Coordinates of C-alpha atoms in Angstrom, one line a residue:
X1 CA 17.8 -0.6 -43.1
X2 CA 14.9 -1.8 -43.5
X3 CA 14.4 -1.5 -47.4
X4 CA 10.9 -0.6 -48.3
X5 CA 8.9 1.1 -51.0
X6 CA 8.5 4.6 -49.9
X7 CA 4.5 5.9 -50.9
X8 CA 2.3 8.6 -48.5
X9 CA 5.1 8.8 -46.3
X10 CA 5.1 5.7 -44.9
X11 CA 7.0 1.8 -45.3
X12 CA 5.6 -0.2 -47.3
X13 CA 6.6 -3.7 -48.9
X14 CA 5.3 -5.1 -52.1
X15 CA 1.4 -6.4 -52.1
X16 CA 2.7 -9.0 -53.5
X17 CA 4.9 -10.0 -50.8
X18 CA 8.1 -10.5 -53.6
X19 CA 11.0 -9.5 -53.0
X20 CA 14.8 -9.4 -54.9
X21 CA 18.1 -9.0 -53.6
X22 CA 20.7 -6.3 -54.4
X23 CA 24.2 -6.8 -54.8
X24 CA 27.5 -6.3 -53.8
X25 CA 30.1 -5.8 -57.5
X26 CA 32.8 -5.9 -55.3
X27 CA 32.7 -8.8 -53.4
X28 CA 29.0 -10.3 -55.0
X29 CA 27.8 -10.2 -51.1
X30 CA 23.9 -9.5 -51.3
X31 CA 23.5 -6.4 -49.4
X32 CA 19.4 -6.5 -49.0
X33 CA 16.2 -7.1 -50.6
X34 CA 14.6 -4.8 -51.9
X35 CA 10.2 -5.4 -53.1
X36 CA 9.3 -6.7 -56.4
X37 CA 6.4 -4.1 -56.9
X38 CA 4.2 -4.6 -59.8
X39 CA 1.1 -2.4 -61.0
X40 CA -0.7 -2.3 -57.5
X41 CA 1.6 -0.9 -56.3
X42 CA 2.7 1.6 -59.1
X43 CA -1.1 2.6 -58.8
X44 CA -1.2 3.1 -54.8
X45 CA 2.2 6.2 -55.4
X46 CA 0.4 7.6 -58.5
X47 CA -3.1 7.3 -55.9
X48 CA -1.1 9.0 -52.9
X49 CA 1.3 12.0 -55.3
X50 CA -1.8 11.9 -56.9
X51 CA -4.0 13.5 -54.4
X52 CA -0.8 15.4 -52.7
X53 CA -0.7 17.2 -55.9
X54 CA -3.7 19.4 -54.8
X55 CA -2.0 20.4 -52.4
X56 CA 1.3 21.2 -53.5
X57 CA 0.6 22.3 -56.8
X58 CA -1.3 25.7 -54.4
X59 CA 2.2 26.4 -52.8
X60 CA 3.5 29.7 -53.7
X61 CA 7.3 28.8 -55.4
X62 CA 9.0 30.8 -52.7
X63 CA 7.2 27.6 -50.5
X64 CA 8.3 25.2 -52.4
X65 CA 12.3 26.4 -52.2
X66 CA 12.1 26.7 -48.8
X67 CA 11.2 22.8 -48.0
X68 CA 14.2 22.6 -51.4
X69 CA 16.5 23.8 -49.9
X70 CA 16.1 21.5 -46.5
X71 CA 16.2 18.6 -48.8
X72 CA 19.8 20.4 -50.4
X73 CA 20.6 20.6 -46.5
X74 CA 19.4 17.3 -45.1
X75 CA 21.2 15.6 -48.1
X76 CA 24.1 17.5 -47.2
X77 CA 24.3 16.8 -43.8
X78 CA 23.9 12.8 -44.6
X79 CA 26.2 13.1 -47.6
X80 CA 29.6 10.8 -46.2
X81 CA 26.2 8.0 -45.6
X82 CA 24.3 8.0 -48.4
X83 CA 27.5 8.1 -50.6
X84 CA 28.8 4.9 -48.7
X85 CA 25.3 2.9 -50.2
X86 CA 25.9 4.2 -53.4
X87 CA 29.5 2.4 -53.2
X88 CA 28.3 -0.7 -52.0
X89 CA 25.8 -1.0 -54.3
X90 CA 27.4 0.3 -57.7
X91 CA 30.7 0.0 -57.1
X92 CA 32.1 3.3 -58.4
X93 CA 35.2 4.7 -55.8
X94 CA 33.5 6.7 -53.1
X95 CA 34.8 10.2 -53.8
X96 CA 32.5 9.9 -57.2
X97 CA 30.2 9.1 -54.7
X98 CA 30.1 13.0 -52.8
X99 CA 30.2 14.4 -55.8
X100 CA 26.2 12.4 -56.0
X101 CA 25.6 13.9 -53.0
X102 CA 27.0 17.6 -53.5
X103 CA 24.3 17.6 -57.3
X104 CA 21.6 16.5 -55.5
X105 CA 21.9 19.7 -52.9
X106 CA 22.8 22.1 -56.4
X107 CA 19.8 21.4 -58.3
X108 CA 17.4 20.9 -55.4
X109 CA 18.5 24.4 -54.5
X110 CA 19.1 25.9 -58.3
X111 CA 15.8 24.9 -59.4
X112 CA 14.2 26.0 -55.7
X113 CA 15.5 29.6 -56.9
X114 CA 15.5 29.4 -60.3
X115 CA 10.5 28.3 -60.4
X116 CA 10.5 31.8 -58.2
X117 CA 11.0 34.3 -61.5
X118 CA 10.2 31.2 -64.3
X119 CA 5.9 32.1 -63.4
X120 CA 5.5 32.7 -66.9
X121 CA 5.5 36.9 -68.9
X122 CA 3.8 38.8 -71.2
X123 CA 3.6 38.9 -74.4
X124 CA 3.5 41.5 -77.4
X125 CA -0.2 42.4 -77.1
X126 CA -2.6 41.8 -80.7
X127 CA -4.4 45.4 -80.4
X128 CA -4.4 48.8 -78.2
X129 CA -5.7 48.0 -74.3
X130 CA -5.1 43.9 -74.1
X131 CA -2.7 42.2 -72.9
X132 CA -1.1 38.3 -73.2
X133 CA 0.2 36.8 -70.1
X134 CA 1.9 33.8 -70.7
X135 CA 1.1 31.7 -67.0
X136 CA 3.7 28.5 -66.6
X137 CA 1.6 25.3 -64.4
X138 CA 2.4 22.6 -62.9
X139 CA 1.0 19.1 -65.3
X140 CA 0.5 16.6 -62.4
X141 CA 1.7 13.1 -61.2
X142 CA 5.8 12.8 -63.1
X143 CA 6.9 9.8 -63.8
X144 CA 10.8 9.4 -63.0
X145 CA 12.7 6.3 -64.2
X146 CA 16.1 6.2 -62.8
X147 CA 19.2 3.9 -64.2
X148 CA 21.7 2.5 -62.3
X149 CA 25.2 4.4 -63.3
X150 CA 24.0 7.6 -60.7
X151 CA 21.6 6.8 -59.0
X152 CA 21.4 9.6 -56.8
X153 CA 23.0 12.8 -59.2
X154 CA 19.9 11.8 -61.9
X155 CA 17.8 11.1 -59.4
X156 CA 18.3 15.1 -58.8
X157 CA 18.1 16.1 -61.8
X158 CA 15.0 14.6 -62.7
X159 CA 13.4 15.7 -58.9
X160 CA 14.5 18.3 -58.9
X161 CA 12.5 20.6 -61.8
X162 CA 9.9 18.1 -61.4
X163 CA 9.1 19.8 -57.8
X164 CA 10.1 23.7 -58.1
X165 CA 7.2 23.2 -61.2
X166 CA 4.7 22.1 -58.0
X167 CA 4.6 18.5 -59.8
X168 CA 4.3 15.5 -57.3
X169 CA 6.8 13.0 -58.9
X170 CA 6.6 8.6 -58.4
X171 CA 10.5 7.6 -58.9
X172 CA 11.0 4.2 -59.9
X173 CA 14.8 3.5 -60.3
X174 CA 17.0 0.7 -61.6
X175 CA 16.3 -2.6 -60.1
X176 CA 20.6 -3.2 -59.6
X177 CA 21.2 0.1 -57.4
X178 CA 17.5 0.9 -55.8
X179 CA 18.8 1.0 -52.3
X180 CA 20.5 5.4 -52.3
X181 CA 17.2 6.5 -53.7
X182 CA 15.5 4.5 -50.9
X183 CA 18.4 5.9 -48.2
X184 CA 17.8 8.8 -49.2
X185 CA 14.0 9.2 -48.6
X186 CA 14.5 7.9 -45.2
X187 CA 16.1 11.0 -44.4
X188 CA 14.2 13.4 -46.2
X189 CA 10.8 12.4 -44.7
X190 CA 9.9 14.5 -42.7
X191 CA 10.1 17.5 -44.6
X192 CA 7.4 17.5 -47.5
X193 CA 4.0 16.5 -47.2
X194 CA 2.5 12.8 -47.2
X195 CA 2.7 11.9 -51.2
X196 CA 4.8 14.3 -52.9
X197 CA 7.5 12.1 -53.5
X198 CA 6.8 8.3 -53.3
X199 CA 9.4 5.6 -55.0
X200 CA 8.8 2.4 -55.8
X201 CA 11.1 -0.8 -56.3
X202 CA 10.9 -3.2 -59.7
X203 CA 11.7 -4.7 -62.4
X204 CA 11.1 -2.7 -65.8
X205 CA 8.3 -5.0 -67.4
X206 CA 6.2 -5.5 -63.8
X207 CA 6.5 -1.8 -62.3
X208 CA 8.4 0.5 -64.8
X209 CA 5.9 -0.4 -67.9
X210 CA 2.7 0.1 -65.4
X211 CA 4.1 3.5 -64.9
X212 CA 4.6 5.0 -67.8
X213 CA 0.9 3.8 -69.3
X214 CA -1.0 5.1 -66.3
X215 CA -3.7 6.8 -66.9
X216 CA -3.1 9.7 -64.2
X217 CA 1.0 10.0 -64.8
X218 CA 0.6 12.7 -67.3
X219 CA 4.7 12.9 -67.8
X220 CA 7.4 10.4 -68.0
X221 CA 11.2 11.0 -67.6
X222 CA 13.6 8.3 -68.7
X223 CA 17.3 7.3 -69.1
X224 CA 18.6 4.5 -70.1
X225 CA 19.2 2.6 -73.5
X226 CA 17.9 3.6 -76.3
X227 CA 15.8 0.7 -76.8
X228 CA 14.0 0.9 -73.8
X229 CA 13.5 4.7 -74.4
X230 CA 11.7 3.6 -77.5
X231 CA 9.4 1.2 -75.7
X232 CA 8.3 3.7 -73.8
X233 CA 7.8 6.4 -76.5
X234 CA 5.9 3.8 -78.3
X235 CA 3.8 3.1 -74.4
X236 CA 2.9 6.4 -74.0
X237 CA 1.7 6.9 -77.6
X238 CA -1.1 5.4 -76.4
X239 CA -2.9 8.4 -74.3
X240 CA -0.6 10.7 -75.7
X241 CA 1.6 11.2 -73.2
X242 CA 4.8 13.6 -73.0
X243 CA 8.0 11.9 -72.9
X244 CA 11.4 13.8 -72.0
X245 CA 14.1 10.7 -72.9
X246 CA 17.7 10.8 -72.1
X247 CA 18.9 7.5 -74.1
X248 CA 22.7 6.4 -75.0
X249 CA 26.0 7.8 -76.9
X250 CA 28.5 7.3 -78.5
X251 CA 30.5 10.3 -78.1
X252 CA 33.5 11.5 -80.2
X253 CA 36.5 13.1 -79.3
X254 CA 38.1 14.9 -81.8
X255 CA 42.5 15.9 -81.9
X256 CA 44.2 18.3 -83.8
X257 CA 47.9 18.8 -84.8
X258 CA 47.6 21.8 -82.7
X259 CA 46.3 19.6 -79.3
X260 CA 48.6 20.5 -76.5
X261 CA 48.8 16.0 -76.7
X262 CA 49.3 15.5 -72.7
X263 CA 46.6 17.3 -72.0
X264 CA 44.3 15.7 -74.6
X265 CA 45.3 11.9 -73.3
X266 CA 44.6 12.9 -69.8
X267 CA 41.5 14.5 -71.3
X268 CA 40.8 10.8 -73.3
X269 CA 41.7 8.9 -70.5
X270 CA 39.0 10.4 -67.5
X271 CA 36.5 11.3 -70.0
X272 CA 37.0 7.6 -71.4
X273 CA 37.1 5.4 -67.7
X274 CA 36.0 7.3 -65.2
X275 CA 32.9 4.7 -63.7
X276 CA 34.5 2.4 -65.3
X277 CA 32.8 4.3 -69.1
X278 CA 29.3 3.8 -67.9
X279 CA 28.6 7.5 -68.2
X280 CA 26.3 8.6 -71.3
X281 CA 28.8 11.2 -72.6
X282 CA 32.2 9.0 -72.2
X283 CA 34.5 8.9 -74.7
X284 CA 33.6 6.2 -77.5
X285 CA 35.0 7.2 -80.3
X286 CA 38.3 8.9 -80.6
X287 CA 39.9 10.7 -84.1
X288 CA 43.4 12.0 -84.5
X289 CA 44.8 13.6 -86.6
X290 CA 47.2 11.5 -88.8
X291 CA 50.2 13.5 -88.3
X292 CA 49.9 13.1 -84.3
X293 CA 48.5 9.7 -84.5
X294 CA 51.6 7.7 -82.8
X295 CA 52.5 10.7 -80.5
X296 CA 49.2 10.9 -79.1
X297 CA 48.6 6.6 -79.0
X298 CA 52.0 6.8 -76.9
X299 CA 50.5 8.7 -74.8
X300 CA 46.5 7.6 -74.2
X301 CA 48.5 4.1 -74.1
X302 CA 50.7 5.7 -70.5
X303 CA 47.3 7.4 -69.4
X304 CA 45.6 3.9 -69.7
X305 CA 47.8 2.1 -67.7
X306 CA 48.1 4.9 -64.6
X307 CA 44.2 4.6 -63.9
X308 CA 44.2 2.4 -60.8
X309 CA 41.3 -0.2 -60.6
X310 CA 39.9 -1.5 -56.9
X311 CA 38.0 -1.3 -53.9
X312 CA 35.7 2.2 -54.0
X313 CA 36.2 2.7 -50.6
X314 CA 40.5 2.5 -50.6
X315 CA 41.9 6.1 -51.6
X316 CA 44.0 5.7 -54.3
X317 CA 41.1 4.0 -56.7
X318 CA 40.1 5.3 -59.9
X319 CA 37.8 3.1 -61.1
X320 CA 36.2 0.4 -59.4
X321 CA 34.0 -2.8 -60.1
X322 CA 31.8 -2.4 -63.4
X323 CA 27.8 -2.6 -62.0
X324 CA 27.0 -5.7 -62.7
X325 CA 28.6 -9.4 -64.0
X326 CA 26.0 -8.6 -67.3
X327 CA 28.1 -5.3 -67.6
X328 CA 31.4 -6.8 -67.5
X329 CA 30.3 -9.7 -69.5
X330 CA 29.2 -7.4 -72.1
X331 CA 32.5 -5.4 -72.1
X332 CA 33.9 -8.5 -72.8
X333 CA 31.8 -9.9 -75.9
X334 CA 32.1 -6.1 -77.4
X335 CA 36.1 -6.3 -77.0
X336 CA 36.4 -9.6 -78.4
X337 CA 34.6 -9.3 -81.6
X338 CA 36.6 -5.8 -82.3
X339 CA 39.6 -7.5 -82.2
X340 CA 37.9 -10.6 -84.5
X341 CA 36.7 -7.4 -87.4
X342 CA 40.3 -6.5 -86.9
X343 CA 41.0 -4.2 -83.8
X344 CA 44.4 -4.4 -82.4
X345 CA 44.3 -4.0 -78.6
X346 CA 47.1 -1.7 -77.6
X347 CA 47.0 -2.0 -73.5
X348 CA 43.8 -3.6 -71.7
X349 CA 41.8 -6.1 -72.7
X350 CA 41.8 -8.1 -69.6
X351 CA 39.4 -8.9 -66.7
X352 CA 42.6 -8.9 -64.1
X353 CA 43.4 -11.4 -62.4
X354 CA 44.9 -9.7 -58.7
X355 CA 41.3 -8.4 -57.7
X356 CA 39.3 -11.1 -56.4
X357 CA 35.9 -12.1 -57.7
X358 CA 34.9 -8.1 -58.7
X359 CA 33.2 -7.2 -61.3
X360 CA 36.5 -5.2 -63.2
X361 CA 37.6 -5.2 -66.2
X362 CA 41.0 -3.3 -67.7
X363 CA 41.0 0.3 -69.0
X364 CA 41.1 -0.3 -73.1
X365 CA 42.6 0.8 -75.7
X366 CA 42.4 -0.3 -79.3
X367 CA 43.9 0.9 -82.7
X368 CA 43.5 -0.8 -86.3
X369 CA 39.5 0.4 -86.2
X370 CA 37.3 0.8 -88.6
X371 CA 34.6 2.8 -89.2
X372 CA 31.8 0.1 -89.8
X373 CA 32.5 -1.7 -86.6
X374 CA 30.1 -2.4 -83.8
X375 CA 32.6 -1.4 -81.5
X376 CA 32.6 2.7 -83.3
X377 CA 28.8 2.3 -84.5
X378 CA 27.2 0.7 -80.8
X379 CA 27.6 2.7 -77.2
X380 CA 29.8 0.1 -75.4
X381 CA 29.1 1.8 -72.1
X382 CA 32.7 0.5 -70.7
X383 CA 36.5 1.6 -70.1
X384 CA 37.1 0.9 -74.1
X385 CA 38.8 3.8 -76.9
X386 CA 38.9 2.4 -80.3
X387 CA 41.2 5.3 -82.0
X388 CA 41.1 6.2 -85.6
X389 CA 43.4 8.4 -87.7
X390 CA 41.3 11.3 -89.5
X391 CA 43.0 14.0 -92.3
X392 CA 41.2 17.1 -91.8
X393 CA 38.7 18.6 -89.2
X394 CA 36.1 17.9 -92.2
X395 CA 37.2 14.7 -92.1
X396 CA 36.5 14.4 -88.6
X397 CA 33.5 15.9 -88.6
X398 CA 32.0 13.4 -91.0
X399 CA 33.2 10.8 -89.1
X400 CA 31.5 12.3 -86.2
X401 CA 28.1 12.8 -87.8
X402 CA 28.6 9.2 -88.8
X403 CA 26.5 7.7 -86.5
X404 CA 22.9 7.3 -84.6
X405 CA 23.3 9.3 -81.5
X406 CA 24.5 13.1 -80.9
X407 CA 24.8 13.3 -76.9
X408 CA 28.1 15.0 -76.7
X409 CA 31.6 15.6 -78.6
X410 CA 34.7 17.0 -77.8
X411 CA 37.5 18.7 -79.4
X412 CA 41.0 19.4 -78.5
X413 CA 42.8 22.1 -80.4
X414 CA 44.4 25.6 -80.1
X415 CA 42.5 27.3 -83.3
X416 CA 39.3 29.0 -82.3
X417 CA 38.3 28.6 -85.5
X418 CA 38.5 25.4 -85.9
X419 CA 37.3 24.2 -82.9
X420 CA 33.5 26.3 -83.7
X421 CA 33.4 25.2 -86.7
X422 CA 33.1 22.0 -85.4
X423 CA 31.1 23.5 -83.1
X424 CA 28.4 24.2 -85.4
X425 CA 28.7 21.2 -87.6
X426 CA 28.6 18.1 -85.5
X427 CA 25.3 17.4 -84.9
X428 CA 25.3 17.0 -81.1
X429 CA 23.8 18.2 -77.6
X430 CA 26.7 19.5 -75.8
X431 CA 30.2 20.4 -77.6
X432 CA 33.1 21.3 -75.0
X433 CA 35.8 22.5 -75.8
X434 CA 40.0 21.2 -74.6
X435 CA 38.0 19.5 -72.3
X436 CA 35.9 16.2 -71.9
X437 CA 32.1 15.3 -70.2
X438 CA 31.4 19.4 -68.9
X439 CA 28.2 20.4 -67.7
X440 CA 26.8 23.2 -66.6
X441 CA 23.6 23.6 -64.3
X442 CA 22.2 26.6 -66.2
X443 CA 23.0 25.0 -69.6
X444 CA 20.5 22.2 -71.4
X445 CA 21.3 18.8 -71.4
X446 CA 20.7 16.1 -74.0
X447 CA 20.9 14.5 -77.0
X448 CA 19.8 14.9 -81.0
X449 CA 19.3 12.1 -83.3
X450 CA 18.5 8.7 -81.2
X451 CA 20.0 10.2 -78.4
X452 CA 16.7 11.6 -76.8
X453 CA 14.2 13.8 -76.6
X454 CA 14.0 17.0 -74.7
X455 CA 16.6 18.7 -72.2
X456 CA 17.5 18.3 -68.8
X457 CA 19.7 21.6 -66.7
X458 CA 18.5 24.9 -67.8
X459 CA 15.4 26.6 -68.0
X460 CA 14.7 24.3 -70.0
X461 CA 14.1 21.1 -67.8
X462 CA 11.4 23.1 -65.7
X463 CA 9.7 23.1 -70.0
X464 CA 9.8 18.9 -69.3
X465 CA 7.3 19.2 -66.6
X466 CA 4.9 22.1 -66.5
X467 CA 2.6 23.8 -69.0
X468 CA 2.5 27.0 -70.7
X469 CA -1.0 28.5 -70.7
X470 CA -2.0 32.1 -72.5
X471 CA -4.4 34.6 -71.0
X472 CA -5.9 37.0 -72.5
X473 CA -7.4 39.9 -71.7
X474 CA -9.2 42.3 -73.3
X475 CA -9.3 45.6 -71.1
X476 CA -11.3 48.6 -72.8
X477 CA -14.8 47.4 -71.9
X478 CA -15.9 49.5 -75.1
X479 CA -18.7 48.0 -77.2
X480 CA -17.5 46.2 -80.8
X481 CA -18.4 44.5 -84.1
X482 CA -17.8 41.0 -83.7
X483 CA -19.1 40.0 -87.0
X484 CA -16.5 43.0 -87.9

C-alpha cells in the first residue's frame, strides 16, 4: 500500500514532498514511508473538514447513524487485515490487535445510536406559559491527536462521538503508528462524504502544533503524555479553544488480606504486563497488606515468569516487543534507577537475548520500594511492577492518593465495605473492584488531577464535542410591563 495523507476523500503527498519511515519493532525492518506533513497540509485538511461540516451537521442523527453503521461493518469485514497492520507497526500480539477492530466498530455503533436520543432536553420553566429548551449543537472541526499504543481503538474513542455529534474531524496519528489509521481510511473512503474524515501524518511540532493552533479548529482531543498535554493546553489557551486531554496514569492496585491471592496475582500480572505495560491504565504500583505480602510476592513472581514474549503473530505470545527502541531504553533506565535507589529485582529486569533484535523487555517485579522513588512517582509505561507493603486500608488509600495522577485504581478484597470506602476516598476517574483495567463503553473514562481534562466513553464523551444552546419561548403572547 502506498501511504499518503487522506484529505477531502483523496490521497495526497505532503506538500513539501518529505516523508519519514515507519519501523516494525519486532525485527527493525522498515514497513513503509508516510508524508512528513506541516502547516500547509494541516491547513488543507482543516479547510476540507470545514467545508464538509456545512452538510454533515445538517444531516439528521439517524442519517449519520446509518453511515456510522456502515463504517463499523466495513471495519469488522476487514478485521484481520487491519489487525495485521497494527501488530506490524506497534508490536502487540495479533489477538489484541483484533480486539482493537472490535472496539472501533463498537464505538461507531454505540455513538451513532446514542446521538439519536441525546439531542436536547426541556428544563423547568421560569413562568407560566413559557418553555426553556436546551438543544445540543455540533461544534465544527475537531482536531484528534492519537497515541501509538492503541492506534485504532483510541481513534474510535474520539472519532465516533465527534462524528455522531455532527462534527467533522482532522486526525493526526502518532508518527510511530500511522499506518493503521491510513489503512482504515482506505477501506471506508467510499462511505462518507469527502472531507468528513481527514488524516495527516507527521511529527508533533510540525503537524500536531499547527492543528492545535489552527483558528478553524475549535476543539482538540488528545491522548498522550502529561508533558505534551500541558503544552497543548497552553497553545489552545491563546484562542480559548476547548481541549479534552486523556493523559498519564500511575495506577495503584491494593491487595487486601482477605483477597484471593491467586486471582489478585493473575490480575496484577495481566494489568501490569499486557501490551508490554504500554497502557495509560496499566497497574504501576502495588500496595499489599503486610500480613499477605510474602504470599502475594511469591504468586506474582510465578505469574510474571509464565508470560510468554515473542513474535506478535505466534499464537502462544502474550507480549510482543515494546513499540520502539526509545521505549525499550526508557524502561532500562527506569529499572536501573530504581535499583540505584535501593529496589531489588525479584524477576525480569533484562532485555531477553533469545528474541532477535526486537525491542523486548522482560516482565519485571521489584520490591524494597520507597514511596519517593521515581519508579513510584513517575509513569513508567513499561512492564514493571513495584510492590510495597501497607498496614491497613487507610494506609493504602493515603499511598494511592500520594500522586500527581488520578486515572485509575483497583482493589482486591472480599469486604464490600472496605472496597467502597476505598472507592469513595481514592481520587481516580475509575475504580475497579476485584478486576484490573476494566472499561465500559457506556461509563465515563478519564482522569483526575494531572491525568487529564474531560471524559471519554458514555454520554459524557458526546458533551466534549457539542455545545448546549438555551432557547426560551414565551407563548402567552400577552402585553406585559417589561419595566416591572
